[in-house]
PDB file of C-alpha atoms in Angstrom:
ATOM      1  CA  MET E   1     368.400 135.265 168.571  1.00 48.00           C
ATOM      2  CA  ALA E   2     366.783 132.074 167.319  1.00 51.00           C
ATOM      3  CA  ASN E   3     363.356 133.341 168.464  1.00 55.00           C
ATOM      4  CA  SER E   4     363.763 136.900 167.145  1.00 50.00           C
ATOM      5  CA  LYS E   5     361.716 136.235 164.030  1.00 53.00           C
ATOM      6  CA  SER E   6     358.774 134.799 166.001  1.00 52.00           C
ATOM      7  CA  THR E   7     358.530 137.908 168.149  1.00 59.00           C
ATOM      8  CA  GLN E   8     358.363 140.416 165.309  1.00 70.00           C
ATOM      9  CA  PRO E   9     355.281 142.742 165.296  1.00 67.00           C
ATOM     10  CA  ASN E  10     353.830 141.130 162.196  1.00 81.00           C
ATOM     11  CA  SER E  11     354.158 137.674 163.734  1.00 89.00           C
ATOM     12  CA  LEU E  12     352.527 138.845 166.977  1.00 89.00           C
ATOM     13  CA  ALA E  13     349.628 140.420 165.091  1.00 90.00           C
ATOM     14  CA  THR E  14     349.087 137.267 163.065  1.00 91.00           C
ATOM     15  CA  GLU E  15     349.152 135.092 166.161  1.00 89.00           C
ATOM     16  CA  GLY E  16     346.756 137.414 167.958  1.00 91.00           C
ATOM     17  CA  ARG E  17     344.270 137.355 165.075  1.00 91.00           C
ATOM     18  CA  ASN E  18     344.425 133.576 164.976  1.00 92.00           C
ATOM     19  CA  ILE E  19     343.733 133.325 168.721  1.00 93.00           C
ATOM     20  CA  ALA E  20     340.871 135.812 168.514  1.00 94.00           C
ATOM     21  CA  SER E  21     339.336 133.913 165.610  1.00 94.00           C
ATOM     22  CA  PHE E  22     339.635 130.609 167.461  1.00 95.00           C
ATOM     23  CA  LEU E  23     338.066 132.004 170.651  1.00 92.00           C
ATOM     24  CA  ARG E  24     335.245 133.595 168.686  1.00 91.00           C
ATOM     25  CA  LYS E  25     334.430 130.316 166.958  1.00 93.00           C
ATOM     26  CA  ARG E  26     334.661 128.373 170.198  1.00 92.00           C
ATOM     27  CA  HIS E  27     332.372 130.891 171.921  1.00 89.00           C
ATOM     28  CA  GLN E  28     329.852 130.488 169.126  1.00 89.00           C
ATOM     29  CA  THR E  29     330.064 126.721 169.511  1.00 92.00           C
ATOM     30  CA  GLU E  30     329.669 126.968 173.281  1.00 91.00           C
ATOM     31  CA  CYS E  31     326.690 129.304 172.885  1.00 91.00           C
ATOM     32  CA  GLY E  32     325.106 126.815 170.517  1.00 92.00           C
ATOM     33  CA  THR E  33     325.685 124.028 173.023  1.00 93.00           C
ATOM     34  CA  PHE E  34     324.298 126.154 175.833  1.00 93.00           C
ATOM     35  CA  ASN E  35     321.170 127.013 173.843  1.00 93.00           C
ATOM     36  CA  ALA E  36     320.610 123.289 173.356  1.00 94.00           C
ATOM     37  CA  ASP E  37     321.136 122.722 177.074  1.00 95.00           C
ATOM     38  CA  ILE E  38     318.348 125.171 177.993  1.00 95.00           C
ATOM     39  CA  GLU E  39     315.737 123.925 175.551  1.00 95.00           C
ATOM     40  CA  ASN E  40     312.386 122.991 177.013  1.00 94.00           C
ATOM     41  CA  VAL E  41     311.951 119.219 176.858  1.00 94.00           C
ATOM     42  CA  THR E  42     309.725 116.869 178.835  1.00 94.00           C
ATOM     43  CA  VAL E  43     312.472 114.358 179.575  1.00 94.00           C
ATOM     44  CA  PHE E  44     316.228 114.201 179.104  1.00 94.00           C
ATOM     45  CA  ASP E  45     317.329 111.653 176.505  1.00 94.00           C
ATOM     46  CA  PRO E  46     321.090 110.865 176.503  1.00 91.00           C
ATOM     47  CA  LYS E  47     320.825 109.811 172.871  1.00 91.00           C
ATOM     48  CA  LYS E  48     319.609 113.297 172.023  1.00 90.00           C
ATOM     49  CA  PRO E  49     320.999 115.427 174.847  1.00 89.00           C
ATOM     50  CA  LEU E  50     318.777 118.488 174.842  1.00 95.00           C
ATOM     51  CA  GLY E  51     317.531 120.533 177.777  1.00 96.00           C
ATOM     52  CA  VAL E  52     319.987 119.181 180.331  1.00 96.00           C
ATOM     53  CA  TRP E  53     319.825 122.359 182.476  1.00 96.00           C
ATOM     54  CA  THR E  54     316.056 122.537 182.150  1.00 96.00           C
ATOM     55  CA  ARG E  55     315.526 118.965 183.328  1.00 96.00           C
ATOM     56  CA  LEU E  56     318.185 119.199 186.052  1.00 97.00           C
ATOM     57  CA  GLY E  57     316.461 122.338 187.257  1.00 97.00           C
ATOM     58  CA  PHE E  58     313.127 120.532 187.284  1.00 97.00           C
ATOM     59  CA  LEU E  59     314.571 117.717 189.427  1.00 97.00           C
ATOM     60  CA  ALA E  60     316.266 120.232 191.756  1.00 96.00           C
ATOM     61  CA  HIS E  61     312.948 122.010 192.146  1.00 97.00           C
ATOM     62  CA  GLN E  62     311.178 118.759 192.993  1.00 96.00           C
ATOM     63  CA  ILE E  63     313.824 118.042 195.641  1.00 96.00           C
ATOM     64  CA  ALA E  64     313.446 121.560 197.067  1.00 96.00           C
ATOM     65  CA  ILE E  65     309.666 121.230 197.511  1.00 96.00           C
ATOM     66  CA  GLY E  66     310.004 117.782 199.090  1.00 95.00           C
ATOM     67  CA  ASN E  67     308.720 115.593 196.275  1.00 96.00           C
ATOM     68  CA  ALA E  68     312.034 113.735 195.958  1.00 94.00           C
ATOM     69  CA  ASP E  69     315.568 113.597 197.328  1.00 94.00           C
ATOM     70  CA  LYS E  70     318.984 113.907 195.690  1.00 94.00           C
ATOM     71  CA  ASN E  71     319.957 110.281 196.208  1.00 93.00           C
ATOM     72  CA  GLY E  72     316.575 109.027 195.021  1.00 93.00           C
ATOM     73  CA  CYS E  73     316.925 111.044 191.819  1.00 94.00           C
ATOM     74  CA  GLY E  74     320.404 109.634 191.183  1.00 95.00           C
ATOM     75  CA  LEU E  75     322.006 113.081 191.468  1.00 95.00           C
ATOM     76  CA  ARG E  76     324.380 112.370 194.351  1.00 93.00           C
ATOM     77  CA  SER E  77     327.466 112.987 192.201  1.00 95.00           C
ATOM     78  CA  VAL E  78     326.213 116.282 190.738  1.00 95.00           C
ATOM     79  CA  ASP E  79     327.888 119.366 192.221  1.00 95.00           C
ATOM     80  CA  ARG E  80     325.533 121.345 194.451  1.00 94.00           C
ATOM     81  CA  ARG E  81     326.442 124.589 192.666  1.00 95.00           C
ATOM     82  CA  ARG E  82     325.288 123.121 189.365  1.00 95.00           C
ATOM     83  CA  MET E  83     322.105 122.000 191.090  1.00 96.00           C
ATOM     84  CA  ALA E  84     321.506 125.506 192.465  1.00 97.00           C
ATOM     85  CA  GLU E  85     322.108 127.169 189.077  1.00 97.00           C
ATOM     86  CA  ALA E  86     319.793 124.733 187.300  1.00 97.00           C
ATOM     87  CA  LYS E  87     317.104 125.244 189.941  1.00 97.00           C
ATOM     88  CA  TRP E  88     317.383 129.023 189.506  1.00 97.00           C
ATOM     89  CA  PHE E  89     317.076 128.645 185.733  1.00 97.00           C
ATOM     90  CA  TYR E  90     314.021 126.407 185.992  1.00 96.00           C
ATOM     91  CA  GLU E  91     312.266 128.776 188.403  1.00 96.00           C
ATOM     92  CA  ASN E  92     313.159 131.898 186.362  1.00 96.00           C
ATOM     93  CA  ARG E  93     313.176 130.324 182.914  1.00 95.00           C
ATOM     94  CA  ALA E  94     311.072 132.907 181.049  1.00 94.00           C
ATOM     95  CA  GLU E  95     313.120 135.846 182.339  1.00 95.00           C
ATOM     96  CA  ALA E  96     316.428 134.052 181.772  1.00 95.00           C
ATOM     97  CA  LEU E  97     315.547 133.080 178.197  1.00 95.00           C
ATOM     98  CA  ALA E  98     314.428 136.629 177.373  1.00 94.00           C
ATOM     99  CA  PHE E  99     317.669 138.030 178.797  1.00 95.00           C
ATOM    100  CA  ASN E 100     319.757 135.515 176.863  1.00 93.00           C
ATOM    101  CA  LYS E 101     317.911 136.325 173.637  1.00 92.00           C
ATOM    102  CA  ALA E 102     318.385 140.076 174.122  1.00 93.00           C
ATOM    103  CA  SER E 103     322.131 139.670 174.654  1.00 90.00           C
ATOM    104  CA  LYS E 104     324.237 140.673 171.654  1.00 85.00           C
ATOM    105  CA  LYS E 105     326.902 138.018 172.130  1.00 84.00           C
ATOM    106  CA  GLY E 106     324.816 135.480 174.009  1.00 87.00           C
ATOM    107  CA  PHE E 107     325.929 133.335 176.928  1.00 93.00           C
ATOM    108  CA  SER E 108     327.934 130.158 176.868  1.00 92.00           C
ATOM    109  CA  ASN E 109     327.122 128.883 180.355  1.00 94.00           C
ATOM    110  CA  LEU E 110     324.487 129.085 183.056  1.00 95.00           C
ATOM    111  CA  SER E 111     326.741 130.741 185.649  1.00 95.00           C
ATOM    112  CA  ALA E 112     327.385 133.772 183.449  1.00 94.00           C
ATOM    113  CA  LEU E 113     323.705 134.077 182.547  1.00 96.00           C
ATOM    114  CA  GLN E 114     322.575 133.982 186.181  1.00 96.00           C
ATOM    115  CA  LYS E 115     325.196 136.532 187.207  1.00 95.00           C
ATOM    116  CA  ALA E 116     324.193 138.909 184.415  1.00 95.00           C
ATOM    117  CA  VAL E 117     320.464 138.648 185.168  1.00 95.00           C
ATOM    118  CA  ASN E 118     320.972 139.312 188.882  1.00 95.00           C
ATOM    119  CA  ALA E 119     323.268 142.276 188.151  1.00 95.00           C
ATOM    120  CA  SER E 120     320.677 143.752 185.799  1.00 93.00           C
ATOM    121  CA  LYS E 121     317.976 143.413 188.469  1.00 92.00           C
ATOM    122  CA  LYS E 122     320.129 145.224 191.027  1.00 93.00           C
ATOM    123  CA  ARG E 123     320.807 148.098 188.608  1.00 93.00           C
ATOM    124  CA  THR E 124     317.109 148.440 187.863  1.00 92.00           C
ATOM    125  CA  GLU E 125     316.139 148.408 191.539  1.00 92.00           C
ATOM    126  CA  LYS E 126     318.832 150.962 192.365  1.00 90.00           C
ATOM    127  CA  ALA E 127     317.687 153.249 189.544  1.00 90.00           C
ATOM    128  CA  GLU E 128     314.055 153.044 190.684  1.00 88.00           C
ATOM    129  CA  THR E 129     315.049 153.782 194.291  1.00 86.00           C
ATOM    130  CA  THR E 130     317.161 156.779 193.238  1.00 83.00           C
ATOM    131  CA  GLU E 131     314.376 158.107 191.023  1.00 80.00           C
ATOM    132  CA  GLY E 132     311.875 157.783 193.872  1.00 74.00           C
ATOM    133  CA  GLU E 133     314.165 159.596 196.307  1.00 76.00           C
ATOM    134  CA  GLN E 134     314.754 162.436 193.833  1.00 73.00           C
ATOM    135  CA  SER E 135     311.013 162.761 193.285  1.00 67.00           C
ATOM    136  CA  ASP E 136     310.382 162.968 197.037  1.00 64.00           C
ATOM    137  CA  VAL E 137     313.121 165.571 197.478  1.00 63.00           C
ATOM    138  CA  GLY E 138     311.714 167.640 194.609  1.00 58.00           C
ATOM    139  CA  GLN E 139     308.227 167.595 196.083  1.00 63.00           C
ATOM    140  CA  THR E 140     309.498 168.514 199.540  1.00 59.00           C
ATOM    141  CA  THR E 141     311.616 171.373 198.199  1.00 59.00           C
ATOM    142  CA  GLU E 142     308.777 172.665 196.072  1.00 60.00           C
ATOM    143  CA  GLY E 143     306.364 172.558 198.993  1.00 58.00           C
ATOM    144  CA  THR E 144     308.806 174.312 201.309  1.00 59.00           C
ATOM    145  CA  SER E 145     309.515 177.030 198.732  1.00 60.00           C
ATOM    146  CA  SER E 146     305.803 177.613 198.174  1.00 59.00           C
ATOM    147  CA  GLU E 147     305.166 177.874 201.891  1.00 59.00           C
ATOM    148  CA  ALA E 148     308.058 180.283 202.297  1.00 54.00           C
ATOM    149  CA  LYS E 149     306.823 182.474 199.459  1.00 57.00           C
ATOM    150  CA  SER E 150     303.298 182.419 200.835  1.00 54.00           C
ATOM    151  CA  SER E 151     304.602 183.349 204.277  1.00 51.00           C
ATOM    152  CA  LYS E 152     306.561 186.277 202.883  1.00 54.00           C
ATOM    153  CA  ALA E 153     303.697 187.474 200.693  1.00 54.00           C
ATOM    154  CA  LYS E 154     301.122 187.335 203.516  1.00 60.00           C
ATOM    155  CA  PRO E 155     302.642 188.364 206.875  1.00 63.00           C
ATOM    156  CA  GLN E 156     300.575 187.511 209.936  1.00 75.00           C
ATOM    157  CA  LEU E 157     299.343 190.507 212.012  1.00 77.00           C
ATOM    158  CA  SER E 158     298.630 189.648 215.639  1.00 77.00           C
ATOM    159  CA  THR E 159     298.008 193.022 217.369  1.00 84.00           C
ATOM    160  CA  PRO E 160     295.956 196.194 216.615  1.00 81.00           C
ATOM    161  CA  LYS E 161     299.184 198.229 216.528  1.00 78.00           C
ATOM    162  CA  GLU E 162     300.607 195.985 213.819  1.00 80.00           C
ATOM    163  CA  VAL E 163     297.408 196.427 211.804  1.00 81.00           C
ATOM    164  CA  VAL E 164     297.690 200.241 212.107  1.00 81.00           C
ATOM    165  CA  GLU E 165     301.325 200.170 211.039  1.00 82.00           C
ATOM    166  CA  ALA E 166     300.460 197.961 208.052  1.00 83.00           C
ATOM    167  CA  ILE E 167     297.725 200.419 207.024  1.00 84.00           C
ATOM    168  CA  LYS E 168     300.143 203.365 207.270  1.00 82.00           C
ATOM    169  CA  VAL E 169     302.757 201.568 205.155  1.00 82.00           C
ATOM    170  CA  THR E 170     300.171 200.635 202.531  1.00 84.00           C
ATOM    171  CA  CYS E 171     298.862 204.196 202.356  1.00 80.00           C
ATOM    172  CA  ASN E 172     302.358 205.606 201.911  1.00 80.00           C
ATOM    173  CA  ARG E 173     303.190 203.131 199.159  1.00 78.00           C
ATOM    174  CA  SER E 174     299.898 203.712 197.326  1.00 80.00           C
ATOM    175  CA  GLY E 175     299.718 207.514 197.840  1.00 75.00           C
ATOM    176  CA  ILE E 176     296.435 207.304 199.735  1.00 83.00           C
ATOM    177  CA  ASP E 177     295.474 209.887 202.346  1.00 78.00           C
ATOM    178  CA  LEU E 178     295.468 208.204 205.747  1.00 78.00           C
ATOM    179  CA  SER E 179     292.642 210.448 207.006  1.00 79.00           C
ATOM    180  CA  GLU E 180     290.332 209.142 204.269  1.00 76.00           C
ATOM    181  CA  VAL E 181     291.059 205.597 205.338  1.00 75.00           C
ATOM    182  CA  LEU E 182     290.345 206.531 208.975  1.00 80.00           C
ATOM    183  CA  GLU E 183     286.992 208.051 207.957  1.00 76.00           C
ATOM    184  CA  LEU E 184     286.061 204.851 206.164  1.00 79.00           C
ATOM    185  CA  LEU E 185     287.052 202.815 209.215  1.00 80.00           C
ATOM    186  CA  MET E 186     284.924 205.044 211.458  1.00 79.00           C
ATOM    187  CA  ASP E 187     281.975 204.576 209.107  1.00 74.00           C
ATOM    188  CA  GLU E 188     282.477 200.800 209.314  1.00 77.00           C
ATOM    189  CA  VAL E 189     282.607 200.954 213.119  1.00 75.00           C
ATOM    190  CA  THR E 190     279.420 203.094 213.278  1.00 77.00           C
ATOM    191  CA  SER E 191     277.619 200.796 210.833  1.00 72.00           C
ATOM    192  CA  SER E 192     278.633 197.725 212.816  1.00 68.00           C
ATOM    193  CA  ALA E 193     277.422 199.333 216.045  1.00 64.00           C
ATOM    194  CA  LYS E 194     274.029 200.112 214.506  1.00 63.00           C
ATOM    195  CA  GLU E 195     273.635 196.537 213.285  1.00 61.00           C
ATOM    196  CA  THR E 196     274.486 195.245 216.748  1.00 58.00           C
ATOM    197  CA  THR E 197     271.959 197.459 218.615  1.00 56.00           C
ATOM    198  CA  LYS E 198     269.151 197.232 216.054  1.00 56.00           C
ATOM    199  CA  GLY E 199     265.842 195.719 217.285  1.00 51.00           C
ATOM    200  CA  SER E 200     266.571 195.434 221.022  1.00 47.00           C
ATOM    201  CA  PHE E 201     269.172 196.182 223.693  1.00 46.00           C
ATOM    202  CA  ALA E 202     269.525 195.619 227.445  1.00 46.00           C
ATOM    203  CA  VAL E 203     268.447 198.225 230.029  1.00 46.00           C
ATOM    204  CA  ILE E 204     269.452 197.359 233.558  1.00 44.00           C
ATOM    205  CA  GLY E 205     269.147 193.667 232.877  1.00 48.00           C
ATOM    206  CA  LYS E 206     265.786 193.999 230.985  1.00 48.00           C
ATOM    207  CA  THR E 207     264.951 194.208 227.303  1.00 49.00           C
ATOM    208  CA  ILE E 208     263.229 197.190 225.652  1.00 49.00           C
ATOM    209  CA  VAL E 209     260.690 195.937 223.100  1.00 51.00           C
ATOM    210  CA  THR E 210     259.807 198.205 220.187  1.00 51.00           C
ATOM    211  CA  ASP E 211     256.098 198.300 219.345  1.00 52.00           C
ATOM    212  CA  SER E 212     255.867 198.018 215.572  1.00 53.00           C
ATOM    213  CA  LYS E 213     252.401 199.672 215.522  1.00 53.00           C
ATOM    214  CA  THR E 214     252.917 202.722 217.757  1.00 53.00           C
ATOM    215  CA  GLY E 215     256.656 203.078 217.270  1.00 53.00           C
ATOM    216  CA  THR E 216     257.081 203.448 221.063  1.00 53.00           C
ATOM    217  CA  ASP E 217     259.394 201.496 223.304  1.00 51.00           C
ATOM    218  CA  ASP E 218     257.788 199.478 226.038  1.00 52.00           C
ATOM    219  CA  VAL E 219     259.762 198.185 228.968  1.00 48.00           C
ATOM    220  CA  PRO E 220     258.066 195.149 230.535  1.00 50.00           C
ATOM    221  CA  PHE E 221     257.978 194.969 234.357  1.00 47.00           C
TER     222      PHE E 221
END
């Protein structure tokens, strides 16, 4: 019963607000410290400790490309995970700074910033891949539908009988007399035959030559 007053709703709400306020202020302080840690400086000065992650990243990069070693740089006691994070930041500094600036709340440490940047990249890549796949599917479906429609609209006729049947169906649908169509076809056949035999034709393996002056046909022997 001695603690009953401290667990009342009003007391809990007050305590919760106090904690939230403290965490918010501490986060702001940590973000300020982190922003100082990622400043771009040419050398780290312990008297004015700015750009610690930038300079550590620079040294880690130099070690990675073989210009130095961890012991030679005096970094033997630095955790390898901190080295890796700093190296990532140095090599992706412009992107990381832009991401940090665009964040509403900001970041208080390098680990969280790196994780957020990588997650954002994965989401973007996944979205682009999905969009590309949907575009390909749409094009394929559209092409298939067009081909199907074209195939239905223009059936392929492979035999003379199929052509005759198609003509009969068309005549019935259009109310055209089939005999008139047949007459036109016969005229086309006769005209084609005349064009084929015009000028010369074969007689027992020889060619009859028409004399343009006399109008007679001469058969050379």
